[in-house]
Amino acid sequence: MGRHITVSGVALEIEEKGQGRPLLFLHPGEGLQPDRPWLDRLARHHRVIAPHHPGFGGSALPDWLGTVDDLAYLYLDLAAALKLENAVLAGACFGGWVAAEIAVRNTRRFAGLLLSAPLGIKVGGVTDRDITDMHAIPRADFMRLAWADPAKGEIDYTQLPETELAAIARGREALCVFGWKPYMHNPRLKRWLHRIDIPAHLLWGEQDGIVRLAYGEAWKAEIPGATLETIPAAGHYPHWEQPEAFDRALLAFTQRL
C-alpha cells in the first residue's frame, strides 16, 4: 500500500521509493504492479513517484474525470503539489500517452521525458490498426504479443483474493473509460508533439507485438531531437520483463540531462 494524497479533488494512491532526482512514473494499462522488481531497481538512483491512475489501485475515479486530457492536467497539478523540480517524466504504454500529453502542455517542472512503448498517436490510415486491440483478443494471444517470454507475465488469478481480482477488474474498466473511443489514441496528439521542448528518449522492447518498432519510429520523427533505443528479449513491458536493462537505459538517459 502506498500513501494517499488528494490533488484537485481526486484522491490518489502513490507509491514512493528511493532518493535522488525525482522520477514521476506513469504506469501502463495493466496497472502499476509495484511488487515486481522494476520499482526497487529504479529507486536505486531516483526518487520514484508512481501514482495509481484514477480507477486503479486505491485511487478514486470521480464521475467528472474521464479523458486523458483530465489525467494530464491532474498530474501537472500533482507535480506542483509535490514541488517537483528538474524531474524526469516517464510513462509506459498507456502511461506514455499520458506523459506525452503532459509534455506538450507544460514541461516547467521536468528536465527530460522517457517514453516506453507509448500508445496515443495515429500513424496509419483510417482503416489501419496501429495498436493491437488488447480487449478483443484472447488472453493467450495478448500474452504472446505483449511478452517476449509470456511465462514472465503470467498471473495465477485463481490464487488471488477477491479484493485483488476486483481491483484488476476496476482498473481494466477505468482504462476503457480513458481510451476506448477512439481506441487508445488522440487523433490530434501527433500534431502537437513538436511542442515537447525537453530531451525525449523512447524505449522499445524488440519483441513488442502490441505496438511495433515502426510505431516507435513514428514517435521519434515527431518529437524534436528524440532518440530511440531497443531492449532485447522484451515485449511491450520492458520495465517488467527486463528491469535491469530498463534501469540502465533510464539511468544513462537521466545522467545526460
Short mmCIF file of C-alpha atoms in Angstrom, two decimals:
data_model
loop_
_atom_site.label_atom_id
_atom_site.label_comp_id
_atom_site.label_asym_id
_atom_site.label_seq_id
_atom_site.Cartn_x
_atom_site.Cartn_y
_atom_site.Cartn_z
CA MET A 1 0.00 0.00 0.00
CA GLY A 2 1.24 3.46 -0.90
CA ARG A 3 0.40 6.77 0.65
CA HIS A 4 -2.63 8.82 -0.28
CA ILE A 5 -2.81 12.41 -1.43
CA THR A 6 -5.73 14.46 -2.70
CA VAL A 7 -4.98 16.60 -5.74
CA SER A 8 -7.58 18.82 -7.42
CA GLY A 9 -10.32 16.92 -5.63
CA VAL A 10 -9.05 13.46 -6.67
CA ALA A 11 -7.81 11.03 -4.02
CA LEU A 12 -4.70 9.29 -5.41
CA GLU A 13 -2.72 6.36 -4.09
CA ILE A 14 1.00 6.91 -4.73
CA GLU A 15 3.95 4.57 -4.42
CA GLU A 16 7.12 6.47 -3.50
CA LYS A 17 10.57 4.98 -3.07
CA GLY A 18 14.23 5.92 -3.29
CA GLN A 19 16.31 9.09 -3.25
CA GLY A 20 17.80 11.32 -5.88
CA ARG A 21 16.39 13.08 -8.91
CA PRO A 22 12.58 12.83 -8.88
CA LEU A 23 11.10 10.40 -11.41
CA LEU A 24 7.36 10.69 -12.00
CA PHE A 25 6.44 7.29 -13.46
CA LEU A 26 3.05 6.76 -15.12
CA HIS A 27 2.05 3.13 -15.39
CA PRO A 28 0.65 1.03 -18.26
CA GLY A 29 -2.91 -0.12 -18.69
CA GLU A 30 -2.12 -3.39 -16.92
CA GLY A 31 -1.64 -1.43 -13.71
CA LEU A 32 1.29 -0.30 -11.58
CA GLN A 33 2.26 -3.72 -10.14
CA PRO A 34 4.72 -2.23 -7.63
CA ASP A 35 5.70 -5.64 -6.24
CA ARG A 36 7.56 -6.52 -9.45
CA PRO A 37 11.33 -5.77 -9.29
CA TRP A 38 11.18 -2.67 -11.53
CA LEU A 39 10.34 -0.28 -8.71
CA ASP A 40 13.26 -1.33 -6.50
CA ARG A 41 15.61 -1.12 -9.50
CA LEU A 42 14.61 2.43 -10.43
CA ALA A 43 14.66 3.52 -6.78
CA ARG A 44 18.38 2.75 -6.54
CA HIS A 45 19.15 6.01 -8.37
CA HIS A 46 15.93 8.04 -8.32
CA ARG A 47 13.17 9.19 -6.04
CA VAL A 48 10.41 7.29 -7.82
CA ILE A 49 6.91 8.75 -7.54
CA ALA A 50 4.39 6.39 -9.14
CA PRO A 51 0.69 7.20 -8.83
CA HIS A 52 -2.01 4.66 -9.44
CA HIS A 53 -4.13 6.21 -12.17
CA PRO A 54 -7.68 7.18 -11.17
CA GLY A 55 -9.72 3.97 -11.10
CA PHE A 56 -6.62 1.82 -10.45
CA GLY A 57 -5.34 0.59 -7.10
CA GLY A 58 -6.60 2.79 -4.29
CA SER A 59 -7.11 5.88 -6.47
CA ALA A 60 -10.59 7.30 -6.85
CA LEU A 61 -12.29 7.83 -10.21
CA PRO A 62 -14.78 10.68 -9.82
CA ASP A 63 -17.54 10.78 -12.40
CA TRP A 64 -16.35 14.13 -13.81
CA LEU A 65 -12.92 12.73 -14.74
CA GLY A 66 -12.86 10.60 -17.88
CA THR A 67 -10.32 11.69 -20.52
CA VAL A 68 -6.56 11.57 -20.96
CA ASP A 69 -6.67 15.37 -21.02
CA ASP A 70 -8.02 15.21 -17.47
CA LEU A 71 -5.15 12.94 -16.43
CA ALA A 72 -2.57 15.27 -17.96
CA TYR A 73 -3.84 18.26 -16.01
CA LEU A 74 -4.25 16.18 -12.85
CA TYR A 75 -0.61 15.06 -12.95
CA LEU A 76 0.59 18.58 -13.69
CA ASP A 77 -1.23 19.60 -10.51
CA LEU A 78 0.35 16.64 -8.70
CA ALA A 79 3.83 17.74 -9.81
CA ALA A 80 3.07 21.22 -8.48
CA ALA A 81 1.67 19.89 -5.21
CA LEU A 82 4.84 17.81 -4.70
CA LYS A 83 7.00 20.79 -5.72
CA LEU A 84 8.91 18.71 -8.25
CA GLU A 85 11.87 20.43 -9.88
CA ASN A 86 14.25 19.13 -12.54
CA ALA A 87 12.31 15.85 -12.53
CA VAL A 88 12.17 13.11 -15.13
CA LEU A 89 8.73 12.37 -16.56
CA ALA A 90 8.36 8.74 -17.61
CA GLY A 91 5.45 6.69 -18.88
CA ALA A 92 4.91 3.17 -20.18
CA CYS A 93 2.23 2.07 -22.64
CA PHE A 94 -0.94 3.98 -21.65
CA GLY A 95 1.13 5.97 -19.16
CA GLY A 96 3.41 7.02 -22.01
CA TRP A 97 0.43 8.51 -23.79
CA VAL A 98 -0.45 10.47 -20.66
CA ALA A 99 3.17 11.60 -20.24
CA ALA A 100 3.26 12.90 -23.81
CA GLU A 101 0.01 14.82 -23.27
CA ILE A 102 1.63 16.42 -20.22
CA ALA A 103 4.79 17.31 -22.13
CA VAL A 104 3.01 19.10 -24.97
CA ARG A 105 1.29 21.27 -22.37
CA ASN A 106 3.91 22.23 -19.79
CA THR A 107 7.42 20.96 -19.08
CA ARG A 108 8.45 23.57 -16.50
CA ARG A 109 8.99 21.01 -13.74
CA PHE A 110 10.65 18.38 -15.92
CA ALA A 111 14.16 18.02 -17.31
CA GLY A 112 13.53 15.04 -19.56
CA LEU A 113 10.85 12.74 -20.95
CA LEU A 114 11.19 8.96 -21.19
CA LEU A 115 8.50 7.06 -23.10
CA SER A 116 8.41 3.26 -23.03
CA ALA A 117 6.34 1.90 -25.94
CA PRO A 118 3.73 4.66 -25.60
CA LEU A 119 0.26 4.42 -27.05
CA GLY A 120 -1.53 7.61 -28.02
CA ILE A 121 -0.92 8.65 -31.64
CA LYS A 122 -2.39 7.69 -35.00
CA VAL A 123 0.20 6.71 -37.61
CA GLY A 124 -1.55 4.73 -40.35
CA GLY A 125 -4.69 5.39 -42.35
CA VAL A 126 -8.26 5.30 -41.11
CA THR A 127 -8.56 1.54 -41.55
CA ASP A 128 -5.03 0.72 -40.36
CA ARG A 129 -4.62 -0.64 -36.84
CA ASP A 130 -1.53 0.88 -35.25
CA ILE A 131 -2.29 -0.54 -31.81
CA THR A 132 -3.37 -4.12 -31.18
CA ASP A 133 -6.90 -4.25 -29.78
CA MET A 134 -5.93 -5.68 -26.42
CA HIS A 135 -9.57 -6.06 -25.38
CA ALA A 136 -10.68 -8.01 -28.45
CA ILE A 137 -8.16 -10.87 -28.48
CA PRO A 138 -7.93 -13.95 -26.25
CA ARG A 139 -5.71 -13.56 -23.20
CA ALA A 140 -3.24 -16.13 -24.54
CA ASP A 141 -2.80 -14.10 -27.74
CA PHE A 142 -2.34 -10.92 -25.74
CA MET A 143 0.38 -12.53 -23.63
CA ARG A 144 2.16 -13.81 -26.73
CA LEU A 145 2.17 -10.31 -28.27
CA ALA A 146 2.93 -8.39 -25.08
CA TRP A 147 5.80 -10.51 -23.71
CA ALA A 148 8.93 -11.94 -25.29
CA ASP A 149 8.57 -14.72 -22.69
CA PRO A 150 4.87 -14.96 -21.75
CA ALA A 151 5.74 -17.08 -18.70
CA LYS A 152 7.27 -13.98 -17.09
CA GLY A 153 3.94 -12.19 -17.25
CA GLU A 154 1.65 -14.98 -16.12
CA ILE A 155 -0.53 -14.33 -13.10
CA ASP A 156 -2.42 -17.17 -11.41
CA TYR A 157 -5.75 -15.46 -10.92
CA THR A 158 -7.11 -18.48 -9.05
CA GLN A 159 -4.71 -17.69 -6.20
CA LEU A 160 -5.64 -14.02 -5.84
CA PRO A 161 -8.02 -12.81 -3.14
CA GLU A 162 -11.34 -11.31 -4.17
CA THR A 163 -10.13 -7.81 -3.33
CA GLU A 164 -7.24 -8.05 -5.81
CA LEU A 165 -9.45 -9.53 -8.51
CA ALA A 166 -11.92 -6.70 -8.01
CA ALA A 167 -9.08 -4.14 -8.26
CA ILE A 168 -7.87 -5.69 -11.54
CA ALA A 169 -11.38 -5.58 -12.99
CA ARG A 170 -11.81 -1.98 -11.82
CA GLY A 171 -8.53 -0.97 -13.46
CA ARG A 172 -9.50 -2.54 -16.78
CA GLU A 173 -12.82 -0.75 -16.67
CA ALA A 174 -11.03 2.57 -15.97
CA LEU A 175 -8.68 2.00 -18.91
CA CYS A 176 -11.71 1.68 -21.18
CA VAL A 177 -13.14 4.90 -19.76
CA PHE A 178 -9.99 6.79 -20.77
CA GLY A 179 -9.09 5.10 -24.03
CA TRP A 180 -11.94 3.20 -25.61
CA LYS A 181 -13.06 5.53 -28.40
CA PRO A 182 -11.04 6.32 -30.38
CA TYR A 183 -9.07 3.27 -29.32
CA MET A 184 -6.06 4.20 -27.17
CA HIS A 185 -5.06 7.33 -29.06
CA ASN A 186 -5.78 11.01 -29.51
CA PRO A 187 -6.14 11.79 -33.24
CA ARG A 188 -4.73 15.29 -32.65
CA LEU A 189 -1.76 14.47 -30.41
CA LYS A 190 0.75 13.81 -33.19
CA ARG A 191 0.33 17.36 -34.50
CA TRP A 192 1.43 18.80 -31.14
CA LEU A 193 4.42 16.60 -30.34
CA HIS A 194 6.67 19.32 -31.79
CA ARG A 195 5.88 21.34 -28.65
CA ILE A 196 7.93 18.97 -26.48
CA ASP A 197 10.88 21.17 -25.57
CA ILE A 198 12.89 18.86 -23.28
CA PRO A 199 15.11 15.91 -24.22
CA ALA A 200 13.00 12.86 -25.06
CA HIS A 201 14.08 9.23 -25.19
CA LEU A 202 11.98 6.31 -26.42
CA LEU A 203 12.47 2.73 -25.21
CA TRP A 204 11.06 -0.22 -27.13
CA GLY A 205 11.08 -3.95 -26.50
CA GLU A 206 12.42 -5.73 -29.56
CA GLN A 207 9.61 -8.31 -29.41
CA ASP A 208 6.76 -5.85 -28.80
CA GLY A 209 3.71 -7.11 -30.67
CA ILE A 210 1.26 -4.57 -29.22
CA VAL A 211 2.88 -1.51 -30.85
CA ARG A 212 5.70 -2.46 -33.16
CA LEU A 213 9.00 -0.67 -33.62
CA ALA A 214 7.77 1.19 -36.72
CA TYR A 215 5.26 2.91 -34.43
CA GLY A 216 8.16 3.98 -32.22
CA GLU A 217 9.99 5.38 -35.24
CA ALA A 218 6.91 7.48 -35.99
CA TRP A 219 7.02 8.90 -32.46
CA LYS A 220 10.71 9.67 -32.82
CA ALA A 221 10.11 11.51 -36.09
CA GLU A 222 7.57 13.87 -34.50
CA ILE A 223 9.47 14.85 -31.32
CA PRO A 224 12.36 17.28 -31.96
CA GLY A 225 15.69 15.66 -31.16
CA ALA A 226 14.15 12.47 -29.77
CA THR A 227 16.24 9.30 -29.53
CA LEU A 228 15.09 5.69 -29.71
CA GLU A 229 16.63 2.62 -28.06
CA THR A 230 15.52 -1.02 -28.18
CA ILE A 231 15.75 -3.58 -25.38
CA PRO A 232 16.42 -7.21 -26.37
CA ALA A 233 14.33 -10.10 -25.04
CA ALA A 234 11.50 -7.73 -24.10
CA GLY A 235 7.98 -7.21 -25.33
CA HIS A 236 5.59 -4.36 -24.57
CA TYR A 237 6.60 -4.03 -20.90
CA PRO A 238 10.41 -3.88 -20.80
CA HIS A 239 10.39 -2.37 -17.29
CA TRP A 240 8.77 -5.61 -16.07
CA GLU A 241 10.39 -8.13 -18.38
CA GLN A 242 13.95 -6.74 -18.35
CA PRO A 243 14.07 -4.45 -15.28
CA GLU A 244 17.87 -4.28 -15.13
CA ALA A 245 18.22 -3.31 -18.78
CA PHE A 246 15.38 -0.81 -18.42
CA ASP A 247 17.03 0.75 -15.37
CA ARG A 248 20.38 1.01 -17.17
CA ALA A 249 18.76 2.71 -20.15
CA LEU A 250 16.82 5.15 -17.99
CA LEU A 251 19.86 5.97 -15.85
CA ALA A 252 22.02 6.58 -18.92
CA PHE A 253 19.35 8.99 -20.19
CA THR A 254 18.91 10.86 -16.91
CA GLN A 255 22.66 11.24 -16.46
CA ARG A 256 22.78 13.18 -19.74
CA LEU A 257 20.18 15.71 -18.57
#
